[in-house]
Amino acid sequence: MLTHYTPQGPDEARRGVGPLIPPLSDTQRPLRQQVFERVRAAGLIPRVQVAKDLGVSPASVTTITSELLDSGLIEEVAAPPRDGETVRGRPAVALGVRASAHRVVGVKISDRGETAVIVDFAGNLIAEDSIPRRYGPMTVPELLTVIETLLDRVCAKAGLTRADLSGIGMGLPGFIDNAEGLVLWTPLLDTRNVPLPALTSQRVGLPVWVDNDTNLVAMAELWFGAGRGLSDFAVVTIEHGVGMGFVMNHRIYRGAQRVGLELGHTKVQLDGALCRCGQRGCLEAYVADYALAREATTALNWGHKEGQNMTVLLESLYDHAKAGNATARSIFRRAGRYLAVGLSNVVNLFDPALIILSGERMRYDYLYAAETLAEMDNLMVNTGRPRPPIEIHAWGVRMWAHGAAALALAAISESQLSPGREIAAQ
């Protein structure tokens, strides 16, 4: 089954954000944290329902929610009446996250530009802005200047100052150690092993967290999209590179050294095409933007120089394929076959409940044509059971940035709810 999915915007008030973890399935986390996350996920929820969902006494919930109310993390809201219900006397009260408790910035750094969003503690969008960038790797000082400029611009749009913010989440492609705060390698910088969160924090005066950008697309799905109610799912992105984020047991899985799940750099051809990581035969070297551009310039004898607008070239290639050009169609078909190899490996290794294909290249339907999915089916281990459903998600760069904001929201929530590491609510 292949589904095209256009999600609702992440700024819908009181709809709840964050993973929808089934009741009684996550009892290892502190009860205070479970209560808060239940309120956040629900949007609005009565105390009695929180107690029922978590299987604890109403008295325990009352005690914990009183602490959360006193700390300013949640608030009481008059619950709307049900359809046809007549309210007599004092209206029922529900609990919700206090949106103004914290505001965070999410930043998506890409080959073509930078996008930032500001969201409140309940996940509602306050402001967004984007700036283009020149093609090619930057120096660290250049990137820090770009981040600071974008931060000031989006704050101006929101009518906020840096002092009104609690932190910044950032996503960029490459090998990122989220726990250590290290950018081990990214095609966007001219050097390796950069402590980008620490350097950015020194520059702008705010806490900063960083992760691989595809992990943050998965985070966006987990917090705002189709993955909220799933314990295990995969997100594969195809843009200038090929990335993968995987959610396992309602959490982003990163591997023992926090740099796993690099689907784009799994090998599909020994001694094959050169990848931008420096190795040969990577999946990305056959599917990503620069791979399609390389094939077009070779097979169609099109001129394309480094630094030229690749989007224009790819759009022209796609138009030729749609018009029936056999060579252009074969380029997409070849990329689709390699993508089928990658997706079949994802299924064989992880058996996810859902695979989400995302990114700008998803408008090129040749990459997920019926022939590609049939080839994927043939490459999967035949268990007698159907493969997981595949959805195509039409999210733009704002949602990548919103996933980065979710990274900051999650970090701040953990700090607020862990003894001895509290960040004061605003």
Tab-separated table of C-alpha atoms in Angstrom:
chain	number	residue	atom	x	y	z
A	1	MET	CA	0.000	0.000	0.000
A	2	LEU	CA	1.313	3.450	-0.964
A	3	THR	CA	-0.316	6.494	0.587
A	4	HIS	CA	0.205	10.186	-0.064
A	5	TYR	CA	-0.194	12.035	3.193
A	6	THR	CA	-0.453	15.770	3.775
A	7	PRO	CA	-0.359	16.368	7.551
A	8	GLN	CA	-2.107	19.120	9.400
A	9	GLY	CA	0.026	22.061	10.406
A	10	PRO	CA	1.927	21.709	13.672
A	11	ASP	CA	0.453	24.953	15.008
A	12	GLU	CA	-3.083	23.708	15.628
A	13	ALA	CA	-3.978	24.785	19.167
A	14	ARG	CA	-4.723	22.259	21.900
A	15	ARG	CA	-4.408	19.224	19.672
A	16	GLY	CA	-1.545	17.781	21.693
A	17	VAL	CA	1.994	16.994	20.601
A	18	GLY	CA	4.536	14.307	21.354
A	19	PRO	CA	4.420	10.502	21.242
A	20	LEU	CA	1.085	8.834	22.023
A	21	ILE	CA	2.533	6.100	24.221
A	22	PRO	CA	-0.040	3.416	25.152
A	23	PRO	CA	-1.085	3.392	28.823
A	24	LEU	CA	0.976	1.240	31.176
A	25	SER	CA	3.688	0.633	28.533
A	26	ASP	CA	6.325	3.025	29.853
A	27	THR	CA	6.333	2.582	33.617
A	28	GLN	CA	10.139	2.934	33.930
A	29	ARG	CA	9.981	6.715	33.558
A	30	PRO	CA	9.363	8.842	36.672
A	31	LEU	CA	5.649	9.273	37.323
A	32	ARG	CA	6.008	13.063	37.228
A	33	GLN	CA	7.350	12.817	33.710
A	34	GLN	CA	4.660	10.336	32.649
A	35	VAL	CA	1.929	12.666	33.903
A	36	PHE	CA	3.368	15.670	32.080
A	37	GLU	CA	3.844	13.744	28.840
A	38	ARG	CA	0.295	12.404	29.035
A	39	VAL	CA	-1.023	15.963	29.355
A	40	ARG	CA	1.186	17.178	26.518
A	41	ALA	CA	0.166	14.370	24.186
A	42	ALA	CA	-3.541	14.811	24.881
A	43	GLY	CA	-3.668	18.580	24.455
A	44	LEU	CA	-6.411	18.803	27.077
A	45	ILE	CA	-7.196	16.033	29.547
A	46	PRO	CA	-9.009	15.767	32.924
A	47	ARG	CA	-7.067	14.583	35.968
A	48	VAL	CA	-9.265	11.523	36.317
A	49	GLN	CA	-8.386	10.441	32.781
A	50	VAL	CA	-4.664	10.857	33.460
A	51	ALA	CA	-5.002	8.596	36.502
A	52	LYS	CA	-6.965	6.048	34.490
A	53	ASP	CA	-4.474	6.050	31.605
A	54	LEU	CA	-1.458	5.633	33.855
A	55	GLY	CA	-3.076	3.155	36.236
A	56	VAL	CA	-2.339	5.198	39.347
A	57	SER	CA	-4.510	6.685	42.063
A	58	PRO	CA	-6.290	9.999	41.487
A	59	ALA	CA	-4.625	11.279	44.665
A	60	SER	CA	-1.159	10.667	43.188
A	61	VAL	CA	-2.131	12.510	39.998
A	62	THR	CA	-3.552	15.410	42.008
A	63	THR	CA	-0.301	15.747	43.971
A	64	ILE	CA	1.888	15.671	40.862
A	65	THR	CA	-0.300	17.987	38.796
A	66	SER	CA	-0.300	20.468	41.681
A	67	GLU	CA	3.512	20.507	41.514
A	68	LEU	CA	3.408	20.962	37.736
A	69	LEU	CA	0.884	23.782	38.109
A	70	ASP	CA	3.047	25.489	40.751
A	71	SER	CA	6.123	25.203	38.499
A	72	GLY	CA	4.215	26.811	35.627
A	73	LEU	CA	4.554	23.892	33.204
A	74	ILE	CA	0.844	23.129	32.908
A	75	GLU	CA	-2.369	25.069	33.441
A	76	GLU	CA	-6.029	24.432	34.161
A	77	VAL	CA	-8.442	25.079	31.309
A	78	ALA	CA	-12.229	24.988	31.279
A	79	ALA	CA	-13.060	21.807	29.397
A	80	PRO	CA	-15.400	22.375	26.429
A	81	PRO	CA	-18.780	20.622	26.739
A	82	ARG	CA	-19.394	17.531	24.674
A	83	ASP	CA	-21.800	17.700	21.752
A	84	GLY	CA	-25.325	18.194	23.053
A	85	GLU	CA	-24.152	18.403	26.669
A	86	THR	CA	-25.687	21.069	28.939
A	87	VAL	CA	-23.295	22.432	31.543
A	88	ARG	CA	-24.753	23.232	34.962
A	89	GLY	CA	-22.770	24.699	37.815
A	90	ARG	CA	-19.013	24.927	37.788
A	91	PRO	CA	-17.536	23.890	34.401
A	92	ALA	CA	-15.284	20.848	34.239
A	93	VAL	CA	-11.571	21.579	34.334
A	94	ALA	CA	-8.953	19.952	32.111
A	95	LEU	CA	-5.183	20.178	32.141
A	96	GLY	CA	-3.002	21.444	29.308
A	97	VAL	CA	0.595	22.482	28.765
A	98	ARG	CA	1.168	26.177	29.510
A	99	ALA	CA	2.266	27.307	26.090
A	100	SER	CA	4.065	30.418	27.339
A	101	ALA	CA	6.265	28.479	29.791
A	102	HIS	CA	9.031	28.171	27.205
A	103	ARG	CA	9.752	29.212	23.643
A	104	VAL	CA	12.383	27.495	21.536
A	105	VAL	CA	13.936	27.876	18.099
A	106	GLY	CA	14.315	25.051	15.608
A	107	VAL	CA	16.870	25.487	12.818
A	108	LYS	CA	17.247	23.397	9.662
A	109	ILE	CA	20.627	23.899	7.964
A	110	SER	CA	20.807	22.573	4.405
A	111	ASP	CA	22.737	22.796	1.173
A	112	ARG	CA	20.394	25.445	-0.181
A	113	GLY	CA	19.514	27.571	2.808
A	114	GLU	CA	18.625	27.824	6.473
A	115	THR	CA	15.140	27.831	7.971
A	116	ALA	CA	14.167	28.694	11.544
A	117	VAL	CA	10.914	28.436	13.465
A	118	ILE	CA	9.973	29.602	16.934
A	119	VAL	CA	7.462	27.443	18.776
A	120	ASP	CA	5.990	27.632	22.242
A	121	PHE	CA	6.057	24.926	24.915
A	122	ALA	CA	2.884	23.353	23.501
A	123	GLY	CA	4.425	23.074	20.044
A	124	ASN	CA	2.485	25.935	18.441
A	125	LEU	CA	4.222	27.894	15.679
A	126	ILE	CA	4.964	31.532	16.552
A	127	ALA	CA	7.171	32.653	13.659
A	128	GLU	CA	9.379	31.353	10.852
A	129	ASP	CA	12.015	32.685	8.488
A	130	SER	CA	14.455	31.414	5.878
A	131	ILE	CA	17.595	32.692	4.227
A	132	PRO	CA	19.320	31.268	1.127
A	133	ARG	CA	22.975	30.359	1.122
A	134	ARG	CA	25.701	29.926	-1.423
A	135	TYR	CA	26.497	26.423	-2.598
A	136	GLY	CA	29.474	24.616	-1.085
A	137	PRO	CA	30.998	24.055	2.365
A	138	MET	CA	31.316	26.923	4.838
A	139	THR	CA	33.846	27.693	7.527
A	140	VAL	CA	32.675	27.381	11.126
A	141	PRO	CA	32.707	31.185	11.686
A	142	GLU	CA	30.614	31.628	8.524
A	143	LEU	CA	28.037	29.119	9.757
A	144	LEU	CA	27.877	30.736	13.204
A	145	THR	CA	27.236	34.099	11.566
A	146	VAL	CA	24.436	32.606	9.461
A	147	ILE	CA	22.818	31.031	12.531
A	148	GLU	CA	23.016	34.263	14.520
A	149	THR	CA	21.605	36.299	11.633
A	150	LEU	CA	18.711	33.868	11.167
A	151	LEU	CA	18.033	33.817	14.921
A	152	ASP	CA	17.788	37.597	15.079
A	153	ARG	CA	15.535	37.709	12.022
A	154	VAL	CA	13.058	35.143	13.295
A	155	CYS	CA	13.034	36.782	16.755
A	156	ALA	CA	12.191	40.112	15.107
A	157	LYS	CA	9.299	38.485	13.271
A	158	ALA	CA	8.013	37.022	16.538
A	159	GLY	CA	8.481	40.254	18.489
A	160	LEU	CA	10.781	38.430	20.915
A	161	THR	CA	14.329	38.835	22.176
A	162	ARG	CA	16.884	36.129	22.861
A	163	ALA	CA	16.074	36.479	26.559
A	164	ASP	CA	12.549	35.240	25.777
A	165	LEU	CA	13.913	31.928	24.465
A	166	SER	CA	14.899	28.785	26.348
A	167	GLY	CA	17.048	27.060	23.736
A	168	ILE	CA	17.782	26.145	20.147
A	169	GLY	CA	17.533	22.808	18.359
A	170	MET	CA	19.520	22.395	15.141
A	171	GLY	CA	19.540	19.782	12.415
A	172	LEU	CA	22.065	19.332	9.627
A	173	PRO	CA	23.136	16.458	7.359
A	174	GLY	CA	26.080	14.249	8.147
A	175	PHE	CA	27.438	12.260	11.072
A	176	ILE	CA	26.245	13.967	14.249
A	177	ASP	CA	26.866	12.782	17.813
A	178	ASN	CA	23.804	14.145	19.575
A	179	ALA	CA	24.934	13.144	23.078
A	180	GLU	CA	28.442	14.617	22.771
A	181	GLY	CA	27.310	17.650	20.785
A	182	LEU	CA	29.785	16.966	17.978
A	183	VAL	CA	29.427	17.378	14.232
A	184	LEU	CA	31.793	14.590	13.188
A	185	TRP	CA	31.310	15.290	9.471
A	186	THR	CA	28.883	17.287	7.391
A	187	PRO	CA	29.069	18.336	3.743
A	188	LEU	CA	28.127	21.836	4.897
A	189	LEU	CA	31.419	22.515	6.729
A	190	ASP	CA	35.012	22.487	5.549
A	191	THR	CA	36.257	20.756	8.695
A	192	ARG	CA	35.395	17.791	10.921
A	193	ASN	CA	34.770	17.188	14.635
A	194	VAL	CA	33.144	20.547	15.347
A	195	PRO	CA	31.513	21.130	18.788
A	196	LEU	CA	28.785	23.147	17.084
A	197	PRO	CA	26.313	23.348	20.006
A	198	ALA	CA	28.971	24.720	22.362
A	199	LEU	CA	30.244	27.220	19.801
A	200	THR	CA	26.729	28.367	18.922
A	201	SER	CA	25.797	28.653	22.588
A	202	GLN	CA	28.822	30.863	23.234
A	203	ARG	CA	27.838	33.028	20.276
A	204	VAL	CA	24.113	33.508	21.026
A	205	GLY	CA	23.910	32.916	24.789
A	206	LEU	CA	21.367	30.078	24.713
A	207	PRO	CA	21.463	26.295	25.269
A	208	VAL	CA	21.845	24.471	21.942
A	209	TRP	CA	21.187	20.869	20.891
A	210	VAL	CA	22.107	19.338	17.531
A	211	ASP	CA	21.186	16.169	15.653
A	212	ASN	CA	21.217	14.662	12.196
A	213	ASP	CA	18.521	16.362	10.147
A	214	THR	CA	16.798	13.115	9.152
A	215	ASN	CA	16.532	12.116	12.801
A	216	LEU	CA	14.681	15.390	13.250
A	217	VAL	CA	12.282	14.622	10.399
A	218	ALA	CA	11.519	11.411	12.304
A	219	MET	CA	11.162	13.535	15.448
A	220	ALA	CA	8.674	15.764	13.636
A	221	GLU	CA	6.654	12.692	12.642
A	222	LEU	CA	6.846	11.394	16.219
A	223	TRP	CA	5.703	14.685	17.733
A	224	PHE	CA	3.368	16.141	15.115
A	225	GLY	CA	2.666	13.619	12.377
A	226	ALA	CA	1.749	10.076	11.415
A	227	GLY	CA	4.220	8.514	13.847
A	228	ARG	CA	2.642	9.786	17.056
A	229	GLY	CA	0.775	6.550	17.728
A	230	LEU	CA	3.391	4.125	16.362
A	231	SER	CA	6.074	2.502	18.482
A	232	ASP	CA	8.357	1.689	15.522
A	233	PHE	CA	8.614	3.387	12.129
A	234	ALA	CA	11.210	4.531	9.607
A	235	VAL	CA	11.619	7.837	7.776
A	236	VAL	CA	13.726	7.916	4.599
A	237	THR	CA	14.536	11.320	3.130
A	238	ILE	CA	15.807	12.024	-0.361
A	239	GLU	CA	17.182	15.467	-1.110
A	240	HIS	CA	20.792	16.398	-1.812
A	241	GLY	CA	21.576	13.274	0.208
A	242	VAL	CA	19.735	10.179	1.416
A	243	GLY	CA	18.995	9.924	5.124
A	244	MET	CA	17.115	7.690	7.514
A	245	GLY	CA	15.609	8.223	10.930
A	246	PHE	CA	14.207	5.333	12.945
A	247	VAL	CA	11.840	5.414	15.900
A	248	MET	CA	12.050	2.415	18.208
A	249	ASN	CA	9.744	2.104	21.197
A	250	HIS	CA	8.508	5.695	20.675
A	251	ARG	CA	12.037	7.137	20.733
A	252	ILE	CA	14.646	8.118	18.160
A	253	TYR	CA	17.169	5.297	17.787
A	254	ARG	CA	20.732	6.497	17.123
A	255	GLY	CA	22.992	3.506	17.803
A	256	ALA	CA	25.718	2.867	20.352
A	257	GLN	CA	27.922	5.719	19.079
A	258	ARG	CA	24.937	7.879	18.072
A	259	VAL	CA	25.843	7.850	14.371
A	260	GLY	CA	23.909	4.821	13.145
A	261	LEU	CA	21.197	4.394	10.515
A	262	GLU	CA	23.154	6.075	7.733
A	263	LEU	CA	21.110	4.397	5.019
A	264	GLY	CA	22.544	6.682	2.349
A	265	HIS	CA	26.026	5.366	3.068
A	266	THR	CA	25.184	1.664	2.996
A	267	LYS	CA	26.911	0.041	0.038
A	268	VAL	CA	24.919	-1.075	-2.978
A	269	GLN	CA	27.807	-1.454	-5.452
A	270	LEU	CA	31.396	-2.488	-4.693
A	271	ASP	CA	33.865	-0.012	-6.205
A	272	GLY	CA	30.886	1.919	-7.527
A	273	ALA	CA	30.125	5.593	-7.998
A	274	LEU	CA	31.926	8.129	-5.807
A	275	CYS	CA	29.865	9.428	-2.890
A	276	ARG	CA	30.357	12.862	-1.342
A	277	CYS	CA	31.459	11.105	1.879
A	278	GLY	CA	34.598	10.028	-0.011
A	279	GLN	CA	33.756	6.324	-0.345
A	280	ARG	CA	32.385	4.468	-3.346
A	281	GLY	CA	29.203	2.521	-3.989
A	282	CYS	CA	26.977	4.259	-1.403
A	283	LEU	CA	23.220	4.258	-1.997
A	284	GLU	CA	23.287	8.053	-1.936
A	285	ALA	CA	25.669	8.113	-4.911
A	286	TYR	CA	22.893	6.569	-7.039
A	287	VAL	CA	19.753	8.234	-5.671
A	288	ALA	CA	20.537	11.721	-4.339
A	289	ASP	CA	20.316	15.009	-6.244
A	290	TYR	CA	23.941	15.056	-7.312
A	291	ALA	CA	23.656	11.446	-8.535
A	292	LEU	CA	20.726	12.301	-10.801
A	293	ALA	CA	22.562	15.412	-12.021
A	294	ARG	CA	25.680	13.361	-12.780
A	295	GLU	CA	23.655	10.865	-14.783
A	296	ALA	CA	21.895	13.649	-16.684
A	297	THR	CA	25.123	15.409	-17.643
A	298	THR	CA	26.647	12.128	-18.806
A	299	ALA	CA	23.752	10.389	-20.557
A	300	LEU	CA	22.122	13.506	-22.014
A	301	ASN	CA	25.328	15.483	-22.543
A	302	TRP	CA	23.960	18.367	-20.491
A	303	GLY	CA	26.414	20.892	-19.146
A	304	HIS	CA	26.379	21.304	-15.364
A	305	LYS	CA	29.098	22.989	-13.402
A	306	GLU	CA	29.674	22.926	-9.668
A	307	GLY	CA	27.711	25.749	-8.069
A	308	GLN	CA	25.034	25.926	-10.735
A	309	ASN	CA	21.396	25.620	-9.707
A	310	MET	CA	20.849	21.880	-9.478
A	311	THR	CA	17.110	22.275	-8.942
A	312	VAL	CA	16.746	23.761	-12.422
A	313	LEU	CA	18.645	20.837	-13.945
A	314	LEU	CA	16.598	18.244	-12.065
A	315	GLU	CA	13.312	19.908	-12.947
A	316	SER	CA	14.333	19.844	-16.588
A	317	LEU	CA	15.269	16.164	-16.279
A	318	TYR	CA	11.886	15.406	-14.731
A	319	ASP	CA	10.045	17.354	-17.441
A	320	HIS	CA	11.893	15.367	-20.111
A	321	ALA	CA	10.970	12.110	-18.382
A	322	LYS	CA	7.311	13.121	-18.185
A	323	ALA	CA	7.411	14.041	-21.875
A	324	GLY	CA	8.553	10.520	-22.729
A	325	ASN	CA	12.310	10.947	-23.112
A	326	ALA	CA	13.577	7.373	-22.747
A	327	THR	CA	16.996	8.359	-21.395
A	328	ALA	CA	15.532	10.682	-18.738
A	329	ARG	CA	13.051	8.005	-17.702
A	330	SER	CA	15.829	5.426	-17.448
A	331	ILE	CA	17.804	7.712	-15.102
A	332	PHE	CA	14.893	7.879	-12.665
A	333	ARG	CA	14.183	4.188	-13.142
A	334	ARG	CA	17.775	3.285	-12.253
A	335	ALA	CA	17.655	5.493	-9.144
A	336	GLY	CA	14.334	3.894	-8.194
A	337	ARG	CA	15.830	0.412	-8.436
A	338	TYR	CA	18.652	1.354	-6.090
A	339	LEU	CA	16.120	2.923	-3.735
A	340	ALA	CA	14.212	-0.383	-3.779
A	341	VAL	CA	17.413	-2.114	-2.626
A	342	GLY	CA	17.756	0.317	0.270
A	343	LEU	CA	14.110	0.091	1.336
A	344	SER	CA	14.084	-3.708	1.191
A	345	ASN	CA	17.118	-3.746	3.486
A	346	VAL	CA	15.265	-1.477	5.932
A	347	VAL	CA	12.357	-3.927	6.021
A	348	ASN	CA	14.582	-6.998	6.324
A	349	LEU	CA	16.583	-5.452	9.173
A	350	PHE	CA	13.970	-3.579	11.206
A	351	ASP	CA	10.461	-4.727	10.203
A	352	PRO	CA	8.955	-1.252	10.801
A	353	ALA	CA	5.219	-0.678	11.112
A	354	LEU	CA	5.451	2.132	8.541
A	355	ILE	CA	7.991	3.610	6.110
A	356	ILE	CA	7.662	7.321	5.390
A	357	LEU	CA	9.353	8.749	2.306
A	358	SER	CA	9.987	12.459	2.665
A	359	GLY	CA	11.986	15.270	1.115
A	360	GLU	CA	11.905	17.456	-1.970
A	361	ARG	CA	12.581	14.581	-4.360
A	362	MET	CA	9.322	12.879	-3.456
A	363	ARG	CA	7.651	14.932	-6.141
A	364	TYR	CA	9.577	12.755	-8.615
A	365	ASP	CA	7.109	9.891	-8.643
A	366	TYR	CA	9.428	7.718	-10.726
A	367	LEU	CA	11.390	7.068	-7.534
A	368	TYR	CA	8.438	5.240	-5.996
A	369	ALA	CA	6.672	4.013	-9.125
A	370	ALA	CA	4.879	0.661	-9.168
A	371	GLU	CA	7.954	-0.965	-10.713
A	372	THR	CA	10.127	0.284	-7.840
A	373	LEU	CA	7.756	-1.047	-5.190
A	374	ALA	CA	7.472	-4.364	-7.012
A	375	GLU	CA	11.255	-4.651	-7.057
A	376	MET	CA	11.335	-3.837	-3.349
A	377	ASP	CA	8.841	-6.660	-2.730
A	378	ASN	CA	11.034	-9.082	-4.689
A	379	LEU	CA	14.118	-8.136	-2.679
A	380	MET	CA	12.448	-8.562	0.720
A	381	VAL	CA	12.604	-11.840	2.602
A	382	ASN	CA	9.435	-13.749	1.740
A	383	THR	CA	7.727	-14.309	5.079
A	384	GLY	CA	4.254	-14.717	3.638
A	385	ARG	CA	3.219	-11.445	5.216
A	386	PRO	CA	2.709	-8.097	3.471
A	387	ARG	CA	5.400	-5.458	3.540
A	388	PRO	CA	4.817	-2.398	5.728
A	389	PRO	CA	2.780	0.441	4.219
A	390	ILE	CA	4.679	3.276	2.572
A	391	GLU	CA	3.542	6.889	2.829
A	392	ILE	CA	4.744	9.893	0.846
A	393	HIS	CA	4.736	13.021	2.980
A	394	ALA	CA	4.589	16.464	1.428
A	395	TRP	CA	6.361	18.389	4.168
A	396	GLY	CA	8.570	21.353	3.380
A	397	VAL	CA	11.642	22.647	5.164
A	398	ARG	CA	9.515	24.227	7.881
A	399	MET	CA	8.701	20.786	9.249
A	400	TRP	CA	12.384	19.820	9.299
A	401	ALA	CA	12.925	22.916	11.446
A	402	HIS	CA	9.901	21.984	13.556
A	403	GLY	CA	11.565	18.636	14.264
A	404	ALA	CA	14.626	20.569	15.455
A	405	ALA	CA	12.339	22.577	17.734
A	406	ALA	CA	10.935	19.298	19.103
A	407	LEU	CA	14.514	18.276	19.945
A	408	ALA	CA	14.835	21.409	22.079
A	409	LEU	CA	11.387	20.933	23.635
A	410	ALA	CA	12.240	17.350	24.581
A	411	ALA	CA	15.563	18.391	26.143
A	412	ILE	CA	13.954	21.201	28.134
A	413	SER	CA	11.128	18.936	29.312
A	414	GLU	CA	13.663	16.369	30.515
A	415	SER	CA	15.541	19.097	32.388
A	416	GLN	CA	12.371	20.469	33.954
A	417	LEU	CA	11.199	17.074	35.128
A	418	SER	CA	14.513	15.650	36.336
A	419	PRO	CA	15.511	16.552	39.913
A	420	GLY	CA	18.457	18.909	40.220
A	421	ARG	CA	18.510	19.968	36.538
A	422	GLU	CA	15.642	22.402	36.257
A	423	ILE	CA	15.225	25.281	33.819
A	424	ALA	CA	12.817	27.845	35.195
A	425	ALA	CA	9.561	28.384	33.326
A	426	GLN	CA	9.166	31.881	31.912
